[in-house]
Amino acid sequence: MSAKKAPYISVIVPIYKTPLNYFKECLESLHNQTMQDAEFILVFDGENEELFSICKTYKETDNRLSYFNRPHLGVSATRNYGIDQAKGEFITFVDADDSFYTRTSLEECFSTTVNNNSDIFIFDWASDNHTIHSVWSHNIDYLSPSEIDYCLQQTIYASDPNFTGAPWSKFFRRDFVTANKIKYKERCVIGQDRVFNYEAFSIAHGISYCSKKLYKYTTNTESATQQFRPNYLSIILNYIEELYFLAYDTYPYLIGDITIAMFYYSWDKCYMSPQNKQSLRSRISNLTGIVKSEKFQKLIKYVNTKKLPFIARIETKLLQQRITFWIYIHAIKKQFF
């Protein structure tokens, strides 16, 4: 008996507390794909009997689908497990609250990648309000060094709303990923996809771009990136530090810029959020402790302060000197005025 032919594309779907309606749409978009030379690897990050039972139902009519139950270890470990199970020539990722844009998305991917030896393919995507996100206006067989540089910079600090640091809307040659031991960093709760993409982009032998919209992103207010976290800045710094290890020699100012941006973002997202039930003194003490730490200080050694408003420029200079009295003043004003 001849060996079963390996699939051309492995689609990895990590699943954790996904709303039922989104998950059904995701599964339906997989099931409806016209390409048969594919496998759909669904990995549960912890038990969810309701969603798991739906998977079993789809499995009965679609032998491209397989599913795995794993202990809750986070999305990085879940995606890494999916990579280990994959047998396809290419791997791609779909979030469980997203879907493919059309029934022929994988067929169109195949037609683009089959005669090209790039390690990575980037595709256009659409948000759930039907906005199309195109980085470039035309197909590019092989990105130039300047275009790759653009991808690397946007992966660190995205200023282009059409570029996403997420793992979806990209295809990675599986042998390239496994040979170079590119993995999601499991200590990163947020931003692990940016680290994965940066590492892959920086060493790929050829990156191609296809201006076809193949992926649909759904805005999910219950997703991990939207959750309130009392230690938000500490979590963010984990992924920025991973980028620091990879990119500091090339883009030290971008590392500084994203760190300062996340510092200010965490202000409303965490420390002054109504959801934060810690005392004001504890919150600000935690924040000032972080900004005085060696980790934070190494990340903000270089910042392009010319981009910042005048007050933020002064505050950044104070942060670089570990001077934090102004944080208390801002907190008191925010609390009472």
mmCIF file of C-alpha atoms in Angstrom:
data_model
loop_
_atom_site.group_PDB
_atom_site.id
_atom_site.type_symbol
_atom_site.label_atom_id
_atom_site.label_comp_id
_atom_site.label_asym_id
_atom_site.label_seq_id
_atom_site.Cartn_x
_atom_site.Cartn_y
_atom_site.Cartn_z
ATOM 1 C CA MET A 1 0.000 0.000 0.000
ATOM 2 C CA SER A 2 1.427 3.404 -0.954
ATOM 3 C CA ALA A 3 2.043 5.967 1.762
ATOM 4 C CA LYS A 4 -0.565 8.655 2.196
ATOM 5 C CA LYS A 5 0.405 11.842 0.377
ATOM 6 C CA ALA A 6 1.375 14.702 2.687
ATOM 7 C CA PRO A 7 -0.953 17.718 2.490
ATOM 8 C CA TYR A 8 0.210 20.861 0.749
ATOM 9 C CA ILE A 9 -1.022 23.205 3.490
ATOM 10 C CA SER A 10 -1.434 22.699 7.247
ATOM 11 C CA VAL A 11 -3.847 25.133 8.888
ATOM 12 C CA ILE A 12 -3.267 25.482 12.647
ATOM 13 C CA VAL A 13 -6.132 26.797 14.802
ATOM 14 C CA PRO A 14 -5.513 27.446 18.537
ATOM 15 C CA ILE A 15 -8.736 27.462 20.564
ATOM 16 C CA TYR A 16 -9.364 28.992 23.973
ATOM 17 C CA LYS A 17 -12.690 30.384 25.232
ATOM 18 C CA THR A 18 -13.758 31.448 21.754
ATOM 19 C CA PRO A 19 -17.366 32.699 21.514
ATOM 20 C CA LEU A 20 -19.520 30.002 19.942
ATOM 21 C CA ASN A 21 -20.808 32.059 16.996
ATOM 22 C CA TYR A 22 -17.282 33.051 15.950
ATOM 23 C CA PHE A 23 -16.013 29.492 16.272
ATOM 24 C CA LYS A 24 -18.837 28.109 14.132
ATOM 25 C CA GLU A 25 -18.021 30.628 11.400
ATOM 26 C CA CYS A 26 -14.344 29.670 11.595
ATOM 27 C CA LEU A 27 -15.110 25.933 11.320
ATOM 28 C CA GLU A 28 -17.517 26.496 8.467
ATOM 29 C CA SER A 29 -14.906 28.470 6.519
ATOM 30 C CA LEU A 30 -12.460 25.575 6.936
ATOM 31 C CA HIS A 31 -15.006 22.957 5.980
ATOM 32 C CA ASN A 32 -16.056 24.919 2.877
ATOM 33 C CA GLN A 33 -12.531 25.253 1.481
ATOM 34 C CA THR A 34 -12.453 23.803 -2.020
ATOM 35 C CA MET A 35 -8.848 22.662 -1.630
ATOM 36 C CA GLN A 36 -8.702 19.031 -0.576
ATOM 37 C CA ASP A 37 -4.906 18.823 -0.286
ATOM 38 C CA ALA A 38 -4.957 20.441 3.156
ATOM 39 C CA GLU A 39 -5.191 19.523 6.834
ATOM 40 C CA PHE A 40 -6.894 21.509 9.584
ATOM 41 C CA ILE A 41 -5.222 21.087 12.973
ATOM 42 C CA LEU A 42 -7.418 22.339 15.817
ATOM 43 C CA VAL A 43 -5.647 22.523 19.174
ATOM 44 C CA PHE A 44 -7.635 23.196 22.356
ATOM 45 C CA ASP A 45 -5.739 25.193 24.964
ATOM 46 C CA GLY A 46 -7.632 23.674 27.879
ATOM 47 C CA GLU A 47 -10.968 21.875 28.000
ATOM 48 C CA ASN A 48 -14.058 23.305 26.343
ATOM 49 C CA GLU A 49 -16.651 20.559 25.907
ATOM 50 C CA GLU A 50 -19.131 22.689 23.943
ATOM 51 C CA LEU A 51 -16.607 23.717 21.273
ATOM 52 C CA PHE A 52 -14.976 20.280 21.294
ATOM 53 C CA SER A 53 -18.292 18.563 20.525
ATOM 54 C CA ILE A 54 -18.746 20.810 17.485
ATOM 55 C CA CYS A 55 -15.304 19.773 16.241
ATOM 56 C CA LYS A 56 -16.248 16.122 16.534
ATOM 57 C CA THR A 57 -19.345 16.757 14.442
ATOM 58 C CA TYR A 58 -17.346 18.412 11.654
ATOM 59 C CA LYS A 59 -14.748 15.642 11.804
ATOM 60 C CA GLU A 60 -17.436 13.121 10.877
ATOM 61 C CA THR A 61 -17.895 14.754 7.466
ATOM 62 C CA ASP A 62 -14.434 16.214 6.828
ATOM 63 C CA ASN A 63 -11.379 13.979 7.151
ATOM 64 C CA ARG A 64 -9.074 16.978 6.646
ATOM 65 C CA LEU A 65 -9.820 17.986 10.213
ATOM 66 C CA SER A 66 -8.042 16.733 13.323
ATOM 67 C CA TYR A 67 -8.258 17.997 16.891
ATOM 68 C CA PHE A 68 -6.192 17.788 20.047
ATOM 69 C CA ASN A 69 -6.980 18.520 23.692
ATOM 70 C CA ARG A 70 -4.120 20.089 25.612
ATOM 71 C CA PRO A 71 -3.720 21.506 29.133
ATOM 72 C CA HIS A 72 -4.114 25.275 29.304
ATOM 73 C CA LEU A 73 -0.583 26.557 28.628
ATOM 74 C CA GLY A 74 -1.283 29.643 26.514
ATOM 75 C CA VAL A 75 -1.497 30.407 22.806
ATOM 76 C CA SER A 76 2.262 30.141 22.200
ATOM 77 C CA ALA A 77 2.482 26.562 23.479
ATOM 78 C CA THR A 78 -0.725 25.736 21.595
ATOM 79 C CA ARG A 79 0.598 27.005 18.263
ATOM 80 C CA ASN A 80 3.931 25.280 18.846
ATOM 81 C CA TYR A 81 2.112 21.992 19.404
ATOM 82 C CA GLY A 82 0.220 22.555 16.165
ATOM 83 C CA ILE A 83 3.491 23.092 14.301
ATOM 84 C CA ASP A 84 4.800 19.810 15.704
ATOM 85 C CA GLN A 85 1.725 17.967 14.364
ATOM 86 C CA ALA A 86 1.784 19.575 10.926
ATOM 87 C CA LYS A 87 2.736 17.534 7.863
ATOM 88 C CA GLY A 88 2.111 20.071 5.106
ATOM 89 C CA GLU A 89 4.668 21.721 2.883
ATOM 90 C CA PHE A 90 3.381 25.037 4.225
ATOM 91 C CA ILE A 91 1.834 26.018 7.532
ATOM 92 C CA THR A 92 -0.515 28.884 8.245
ATOM 93 C CA PHE A 93 -2.479 30.008 11.274
ATOM 94 C CA VAL A 94 -6.135 30.889 11.723
ATOM 95 C CA ASP A 95 -7.461 32.361 14.962
ATOM 96 C CA ALA A 96 -10.574 30.574 16.179
ATOM 97 C CA ASP A 97 -12.627 33.773 15.994
ATOM 98 C CA ASP A 98 -11.535 34.517 12.393
ATOM 99 C CA SER A 99 -12.084 32.763 9.070
ATOM 100 C CA PHE A 100 -10.906 32.482 5.496
ATOM 101 C CA TYR A 101 -12.320 35.220 3.281
ATOM 102 C CA THR A 102 -13.643 32.952 0.526
ATOM 103 C CA ARG A 103 -14.216 29.253 -0.140
ATOM 104 C CA THR A 104 -11.262 29.318 -2.546
ATOM 105 C CA SER A 105 -8.732 31.048 -0.261
ATOM 106 C CA LEU A 106 -6.500 27.976 0.019
ATOM 107 C CA GLU A 107 -6.788 27.221 -3.692
ATOM 108 C CA GLU A 108 -5.638 30.757 -4.437
ATOM 109 C CA CYS A 109 -2.762 30.324 -1.996
ATOM 110 C CA PHE A 110 -1.774 27.140 -3.774
ATOM 111 C CA SER A 111 -1.783 28.797 -7.185
ATOM 112 C CA THR A 112 0.491 31.530 -5.828
ATOM 113 C CA THR A 113 2.985 29.383 -3.941
ATOM 114 C CA VAL A 114 3.287 26.252 -6.062
ATOM 115 C CA ASN A 115 5.872 27.618 -8.520
ATOM 116 C CA ASN A 116 7.748 29.836 -6.091
ATOM 117 C CA ASN A 117 10.490 28.789 -3.663
ATOM 118 C CA SER A 118 10.070 31.575 -1.119
ATOM 119 C CA ASP A 119 10.052 30.626 2.553
ATOM 120 C CA ILE A 120 7.221 33.056 3.403
ATOM 121 C CA PHE A 121 4.175 34.346 1.543
ATOM 122 C CA ILE A 122 2.192 37.362 2.729
ATOM 123 C CA PHE A 123 -1.416 37.900 1.627
ATOM 124 C CA ASP A 124 -3.980 40.656 1.948
ATOM 125 C CA TRP A 125 -6.744 40.467 4.516
ATOM 126 C CA ALA A 126 -10.114 42.016 5.264
ATOM 127 C CA SER A 127 -11.502 43.216 8.561
ATOM 128 C CA ASP A 128 -15.057 42.386 9.548
ATOM 129 C CA ASN A 129 -16.263 45.808 8.384
ATOM 130 C CA HIS A 130 -15.135 44.723 4.875
ATOM 131 C CA THR A 131 -12.152 47.061 4.795
ATOM 132 C CA ILE A 132 -9.418 45.545 2.625
ATOM 133 C CA HIS A 133 -5.878 45.792 3.969
ATOM 134 C CA SER A 134 -3.191 45.833 1.271
ATOM 135 C CA VAL A 135 0.450 46.565 2.083
ATOM 136 C CA TRP A 136 1.324 46.933 -1.583
ATOM 137 C CA SER A 137 -0.915 47.342 -4.638
ATOM 138 C CA HIS A 138 0.539 44.535 -6.745
ATOM 139 C CA ASN A 139 2.039 41.058 -6.491
ATOM 140 C CA ILE A 140 5.739 40.901 -5.625
ATOM 141 C CA ASP A 141 7.565 37.698 -6.509
ATOM 142 C CA TYR A 142 10.434 38.441 -4.127
ATOM 143 C CA LEU A 143 10.517 41.325 -1.688
ATOM 144 C CA SER A 144 13.528 43.595 -2.098
ATOM 145 C CA PRO A 145 15.860 44.244 0.860
ATOM 146 C CA SER A 146 14.106 47.583 1.448
ATOM 147 C CA GLU A 147 10.683 45.897 1.410
ATOM 148 C CA ILE A 148 11.871 43.240 3.857
ATOM 149 C CA ASP A 149 13.280 46.024 6.020
ATOM 150 C CA TYR A 150 9.835 47.637 5.955
ATOM 151 C CA CYS A 151 8.253 44.356 7.139
ATOM 152 C CA LEU A 152 10.777 44.035 9.954
ATOM 153 C CA GLN A 153 10.217 47.586 11.146
ATOM 154 C CA GLN A 154 6.432 47.267 10.987
ATOM 155 C CA THR A 155 6.655 44.014 12.940
ATOM 156 C CA ILE A 156 8.399 45.858 15.785
ATOM 157 C CA TYR A 157 6.314 49.027 15.698
ATOM 158 C CA ALA A 158 3.351 49.020 13.342
ATOM 159 C CA SER A 159 2.432 52.418 11.908
ATOM 160 C CA ASP A 160 0.791 51.024 8.768
ATOM 161 C CA PRO A 161 -2.771 49.809 9.527
ATOM 162 C CA ASN A 162 -2.574 47.523 6.502
ATOM 163 C CA PHE A 163 0.361 45.574 7.910
ATOM 164 C CA THR A 164 -0.297 43.064 10.653
ATOM 165 C CA GLY A 165 2.187 41.446 12.992
ATOM 166 C CA ALA A 166 -0.274 38.600 13.549
ATOM 167 C CA PRO A 167 0.596 35.069 12.349
ATOM 168 C CA TRP A 168 -2.407 34.865 10.026
ATOM 169 C CA SER A 169 -2.452 36.109 6.408
ATOM 170 C CA LYS A 170 0.975 34.490 6.031
ATOM 171 C CA PHE A 171 2.195 31.112 4.826
ATOM 172 C CA PHE A 172 5.466 29.674 6.100
ATOM 173 C CA ARG A 173 7.360 26.836 4.475
ATOM 174 C CA ARG A 174 7.289 24.186 7.194
ATOM 175 C CA ASP A 175 10.830 22.896 6.599
ATOM 176 C CA PHE A 176 12.109 26.461 6.956
ATOM 177 C CA VAL A 177 10.363 26.888 10.310
ATOM 178 C CA THR A 178 11.442 23.537 11.732
ATOM 179 C CA ALA A 179 15.032 23.613 10.415
ATOM 180 C CA ASN A 180 15.589 27.019 11.999
ATOM 181 C CA LYS A 181 13.731 26.037 15.193
ATOM 182 C CA ILE A 182 11.467 29.053 14.985
ATOM 183 C CA LYS A 183 9.011 28.782 17.856
ATOM 184 C CA TYR A 184 6.530 30.994 19.655
ATOM 185 C CA LYS A 185 8.033 32.265 22.906
ATOM 186 C CA GLU A 186 5.978 30.663 25.637
ATOM 187 C CA ARG A 187 6.779 33.300 28.243
ATOM 188 C CA CYS A 188 5.008 35.867 26.066
ATOM 189 C CA VAL A 189 1.284 36.185 26.769
ATOM 190 C CA ILE A 190 0.908 39.033 24.250
ATOM 191 C CA GLY A 191 3.031 39.878 21.203
ATOM 192 C CA GLN A 192 4.455 36.392 20.703
ATOM 193 C CA ASP A 193 3.307 36.524 17.065
ATOM 194 C CA ARG A 194 5.435 39.606 16.388
ATOM 195 C CA VAL A 195 8.504 37.862 17.770
ATOM 196 C CA PHE A 196 7.815 34.760 15.663
ATOM 197 C CA ASN A 197 7.308 36.835 12.512
ATOM 198 C CA TYR A 198 10.379 38.990 13.087
ATOM 199 C CA GLU A 199 12.612 35.960 13.508
ATOM 200 C CA ALA A 200 11.154 34.348 10.387
ATOM 201 C CA PHE A 201 11.328 37.508 8.254
ATOM 202 C CA SER A 202 14.909 38.202 9.281
ATOM 203 C CA ILE A 203 16.313 34.846 8.089
ATOM 204 C CA ALA A 204 13.950 33.826 5.270
ATOM 205 C CA HIS A 205 15.396 32.958 1.865
ATOM 206 C CA GLY A 206 12.788 34.810 -0.127
ATOM 207 C CA ILE A 207 9.540 36.471 0.939
ATOM 208 C CA SER A 208 6.702 36.896 -1.560
ATOM 209 C CA TYR A 209 3.603 39.056 -1.489
ATOM 210 C CA CYS A 210 0.245 38.351 -3.107
ATOM 211 C CA SER A 211 -2.356 41.110 -3.321
ATOM 212 C CA LYS A 212 -5.306 38.771 -2.869
ATOM 213 C CA LYS A 213 -7.633 39.095 0.121
ATOM 214 C CA LEU A 214 -7.705 35.637 1.622
ATOM 215 C CA TYR A 215 -8.305 36.105 5.354
ATOM 216 C CA LYS A 216 -11.103 37.693 7.376
ATOM 217 C CA TYR A 217 -10.240 39.226 10.739
ATOM 218 C CA THR A 218 -13.035 39.519 13.289
ATOM 219 C CA THR A 219 -13.003 42.112 16.060
ATOM 220 C CA ASN A 220 -13.586 40.125 19.239
ATOM 221 C CA THR A 221 -13.914 42.179 22.409
ATOM 222 C CA GLU A 222 -13.335 39.008 24.452
ATOM 223 C CA SER A 223 -9.978 38.180 22.849
ATOM 224 C CA ALA A 224 -6.749 37.991 24.852
ATOM 225 C CA THR A 225 -5.488 41.333 23.556
ATOM 226 C CA GLN A 226 -8.643 43.081 24.808
ATOM 227 C CA GLN A 227 -8.592 41.704 28.343
ATOM 228 C CA PHE A 228 -7.819 43.855 31.352
ATOM 229 C CA ARG A 229 -4.595 42.739 33.007
ATOM 230 C CA PRO A 230 -3.407 44.274 36.292
ATOM 231 C CA ASN A 231 0.219 43.625 35.301
ATOM 232 C CA TYR A 232 -0.175 44.761 31.687
ATOM 233 C CA LEU A 233 3.129 46.592 31.241
ATOM 234 C CA SER A 234 5.158 43.717 32.676
ATOM 235 C CA ILE A 235 3.487 41.337 30.229
ATOM 236 C CA ILE A 236 4.136 43.668 27.299
ATOM 237 C CA LEU A 237 7.793 44.064 28.233
ATOM 238 C CA ASN A 238 8.309 40.302 27.914
ATOM 239 C CA TYR A 239 7.639 40.356 24.186
ATOM 240 C CA ILE A 240 9.502 43.628 23.634
ATOM 241 C CA GLU A 241 12.506 42.112 25.374
ATOM 242 C CA GLU A 242 12.348 39.136 22.985
ATOM 243 C CA LEU A 243 12.374 41.610 20.092
ATOM 244 C CA TYR A 244 15.285 43.365 21.787
ATOM 245 C CA PHE A 245 17.323 40.140 21.686
ATOM 246 C CA LEU A 246 16.589 39.778 17.959
ATOM 247 C CA ALA A 247 16.543 43.353 16.693
ATOM 248 C CA TYR A 248 18.417 45.688 19.027
ATOM 249 C CA ASP A 249 21.595 45.853 16.948
ATOM 250 C CA THR A 250 19.597 46.866 13.875
ATOM 251 C CA TYR A 251 16.668 48.869 15.230
ATOM 252 C CA PRO A 252 17.539 50.169 18.725
ATOM 253 C CA TYR A 253 15.373 53.283 18.329
ATOM 254 C CA LEU A 254 12.321 51.266 17.297
ATOM 255 C CA ILE A 255 12.727 49.117 20.424
ATOM 256 C CA GLY A 256 12.792 52.297 22.494
ATOM 257 C CA ASP A 257 9.858 53.817 20.630
ATOM 258 C CA ILE A 258 7.577 50.805 21.108
ATOM 259 C CA THR A 259 8.513 50.579 24.798
ATOM 260 C CA ILE A 260 7.585 54.217 25.410
ATOM 261 C CA ALA A 261 4.385 53.807 23.392
ATOM 262 C CA MET A 262 3.373 50.780 25.475
ATOM 263 C CA PHE A 263 4.216 52.643 28.679
ATOM 264 C CA TYR A 264 1.693 55.342 27.771
ATOM 265 C CA TYR A 265 -0.812 52.798 26.447
ATOM 266 C CA SER A 266 -0.683 50.901 29.737
ATOM 267 C CA TRP A 267 -1.640 54.078 31.585
ATOM 268 C CA ASP A 268 -5.320 53.912 30.579
ATOM 269 C CA LYS A 269 -5.303 50.200 29.724
ATOM 270 C CA CYS A 270 -4.168 49.161 33.185
ATOM 271 C CA TYR A 271 -2.967 51.549 35.843
ATOM 272 C CA MET A 272 -5.756 54.130 35.667
ATOM 273 C CA SER A 273 -8.423 51.723 34.408
ATOM 274 C CA PRO A 274 -11.673 51.590 36.441
ATOM 275 C CA GLN A 275 -11.215 47.803 36.413
ATOM 276 C CA ASN A 276 -8.046 48.104 38.468
ATOM 277 C CA LYS A 277 -9.116 47.630 42.085
ATOM 278 C CA GLN A 278 -5.696 48.134 43.656
ATOM 279 C CA SER A 279 -5.138 51.261 45.677
ATOM 280 C CA LEU A 280 -3.783 54.209 43.706
ATOM 281 C CA ARG A 281 -0.608 54.085 45.747
ATOM 282 C CA SER A 282 -0.049 50.394 44.924
ATOM 283 C CA ARG A 283 -0.708 50.927 41.227
ATOM 284 C CA ILE A 284 1.726 53.782 40.898
ATOM 285 C CA SER A 285 4.292 52.029 43.057
ATOM 286 C CA ASN A 286 4.111 49.027 40.719
ATOM 287 C CA LEU A 287 4.451 51.234 37.660
ATOM 288 C CA THR A 288 7.404 53.209 38.970
ATOM 289 C CA GLY A 289 9.083 49.992 40.047
ATOM 290 C CA ILE A 290 8.847 48.693 36.499
ATOM 291 C CA VAL A 291 10.195 51.847 34.838
ATOM 292 C CA LYS A 292 13.162 51.918 37.215
ATOM 293 C CA SER A 293 14.015 48.282 36.466
ATOM 294 C CA GLU A 294 17.072 47.279 34.461
ATOM 295 C CA LYS A 295 14.831 45.633 31.844
ATOM 296 C CA PHE A 296 12.830 48.780 31.163
ATOM 297 C CA GLN A 297 15.908 50.993 31.188
ATOM 298 C CA LYS A 298 17.762 48.885 28.626
ATOM 299 C CA LEU A 299 14.709 48.954 26.347
ATOM 300 C CA ILE A 300 14.414 52.763 26.421
ATOM 301 C CA LYS A 301 18.110 53.541 26.083
ATOM 302 C CA TYR A 302 17.413 54.893 22.607
ATOM 303 C CA VAL A 303 14.149 56.662 21.749
ATOM 304 C CA ASN A 304 13.385 58.928 18.814
ATOM 305 C CA THR A 305 12.058 61.753 20.979
ATOM 306 C CA LYS A 306 11.620 64.055 17.957
ATOM 307 C CA LYS A 307 8.457 62.100 17.128
ATOM 308 C CA LEU A 308 6.954 62.758 20.548
ATOM 309 C CA PRO A 309 4.869 65.719 21.730
ATOM 310 C CA PHE A 310 6.841 68.227 23.798
ATOM 311 C CA ILE A 311 5.621 67.018 27.206
ATOM 312 C CA ALA A 312 6.148 63.354 26.333
ATOM 313 C CA ARG A 313 9.656 64.230 25.173
ATOM 314 C CA ILE A 314 10.474 65.689 28.587
ATOM 315 C CA GLU A 315 8.833 62.771 30.384
ATOM 316 C CA THR A 316 10.838 60.275 28.345
ATOM 317 C CA LYS A 317 14.058 62.027 29.290
ATOM 318 C CA LEU A 318 12.992 61.823 32.936
ATOM 319 C CA LEU A 319 12.204 58.101 32.581
ATOM 320 C CA GLN A 320 15.670 57.501 31.144
ATOM 321 C CA GLN A 321 17.064 59.057 34.333
ATOM 322 C CA ARG A 322 14.716 56.981 36.530
ATOM 323 C CA ILE A 323 12.965 60.168 37.684
ATOM 324 C CA THR A 324 9.320 59.290 38.367
ATOM 325 C CA PHE A 325 7.776 61.951 40.633
ATOM 326 C CA TRP A 326 5.703 63.260 37.702
ATOM 327 C CA ILE A 327 3.935 59.894 37.407
ATOM 328 C CA TYR A 328 2.432 60.435 40.872
ATOM 329 C CA ILE A 329 1.297 63.934 39.867
ATOM 330 C CA HIS A 330 -0.411 62.650 36.707
ATOM 331 C CA ALA A 331 -2.064 59.840 38.648
ATOM 332 C CA ILE A 332 -3.511 62.169 41.257
ATOM 333 C CA LYS A 333 -4.805 64.552 38.566
ATOM 334 C CA LYS A 334 -6.346 61.653 36.654
ATOM 335 C CA GLN A 335 -7.974 60.296 39.808
ATOM 336 C CA PHE A 336 -9.526 63.489 41.100
ATOM 337 C CA PHE A 337 -9.911 65.857 38.154
#
